[in-house]
Short mmCIF file of C-alpha atoms in Angstrom, two decimals:
data_model
loop_
_atom_site.label_atom_id
_atom_site.label_comp_id
_atom_site.label_asym_id
_atom_site.label_seq_id
_atom_site.Cartn_x
_atom_site.Cartn_y
_atom_site.Cartn_z
CA UNK A 1 8.70 -23.13 -9.37
CA UNK A 2 11.54 -20.64 -9.02
CA UNK A 3 9.96 -18.01 -11.25
CA UNK A 4 6.77 -17.92 -9.19
CA UNK A 5 8.82 -17.40 -6.03
CA UNK A 6 10.65 -14.49 -7.66
CA UNK A 7 7.34 -12.97 -8.73
CA UNK A 8 5.78 -13.44 -5.29
CA UNK A 9 8.79 -11.91 -3.51
CA UNK A 10 8.86 -9.00 -5.97
CA UNK A 11 5.17 -8.31 -5.54
CA UNK A 12 5.41 -8.63 -1.74
CA UNK A 13 8.17 -5.99 -1.87
CA UNK A 14 5.83 -3.84 -4.00
CA UNK A 15 8.32 -3.68 -6.87
CA UNK A 16 7.64 -3.74 -10.60
CA UNK A 17 9.67 -5.82 -13.02
CA UNK A 18 11.00 -2.53 -14.38
CA UNK A 19 12.20 -1.39 -10.94
CA UNK A 20 13.84 -4.74 -10.18
CA UNK A 21 15.58 -4.42 -13.53
CA UNK A 22 16.86 -0.97 -12.63
CA UNK A 23 18.08 -2.15 -9.23
CA UNK A 24 19.69 -5.34 -10.54
CA UNK A 25 21.01 -4.21 -13.90
CA UNK A 26 18.93 -6.89 -15.64
CA UNK A 27 16.55 -6.21 -18.50
CA UNK A 28 12.84 -6.21 -17.65
CA UNK A 29 12.38 -8.83 -20.36
CA UNK A 30 14.88 -11.10 -18.61
CA UNK A 31 12.97 -10.82 -15.34
CA UNK A 32 9.72 -11.53 -17.17
CA UNK A 33 11.22 -14.67 -18.76
CA UNK A 34 12.53 -15.91 -15.40
CA UNK A 35 9.19 -15.30 -13.68
CA UNK A 36 7.30 -17.10 -16.44
CA UNK A 37 9.66 -20.08 -16.33
CA UNK A 38 10.93 -19.59 -19.88
CA UNK A 39 14.47 -18.85 -18.68
CA UNK A 40 16.62 -20.40 -15.97
CA UNK A 41 18.79 -17.87 -14.13
CA UNK A 42 22.46 -18.31 -13.40
CA UNK A 43 23.71 -18.19 -9.82
CA UNK A 44 24.90 -14.63 -10.42
CA UNK A 45 21.45 -13.64 -11.66
CA UNK A 46 19.79 -15.18 -8.60
CA UNK A 47 22.09 -13.11 -6.38
CA UNK A 48 21.29 -9.93 -8.33
CA UNK A 49 17.55 -10.59 -8.11
CA UNK A 50 17.64 -11.34 -4.39
CA UNK A 51 19.63 -8.19 -3.68
CA UNK A 52 17.31 -6.04 -5.80
CA UNK A 53 14.19 -7.46 -4.15
CA UNK A 54 15.76 -7.26 -0.69
CA UNK A 55 15.57 -10.90 0.34
CA UNK A 56 18.17 -13.57 1.11
CA UNK A 57 18.76 -15.74 -1.98
CA UNK A 58 17.43 -18.82 -0.18
CA UNK A 59 13.98 -17.25 0.05
CA UNK A 60 13.68 -17.55 -3.72
CA UNK A 61 14.07 -21.33 -3.44
CA UNK A 62 11.68 -22.01 -0.53
#
């Protein structure tokens, strides 16, 4: 599940949802919805998340 990979990468990077939101320009609620699987991110959002977390985008799909 994509959301679980985002959560795992975020936690591994020791980042909160709030901090990822600040770094990416996304709302914390949006990140929460993606991580829980209630929202599917666009390609642009995936790129923003990967950049904020500090991982290549492909890591979020492995």
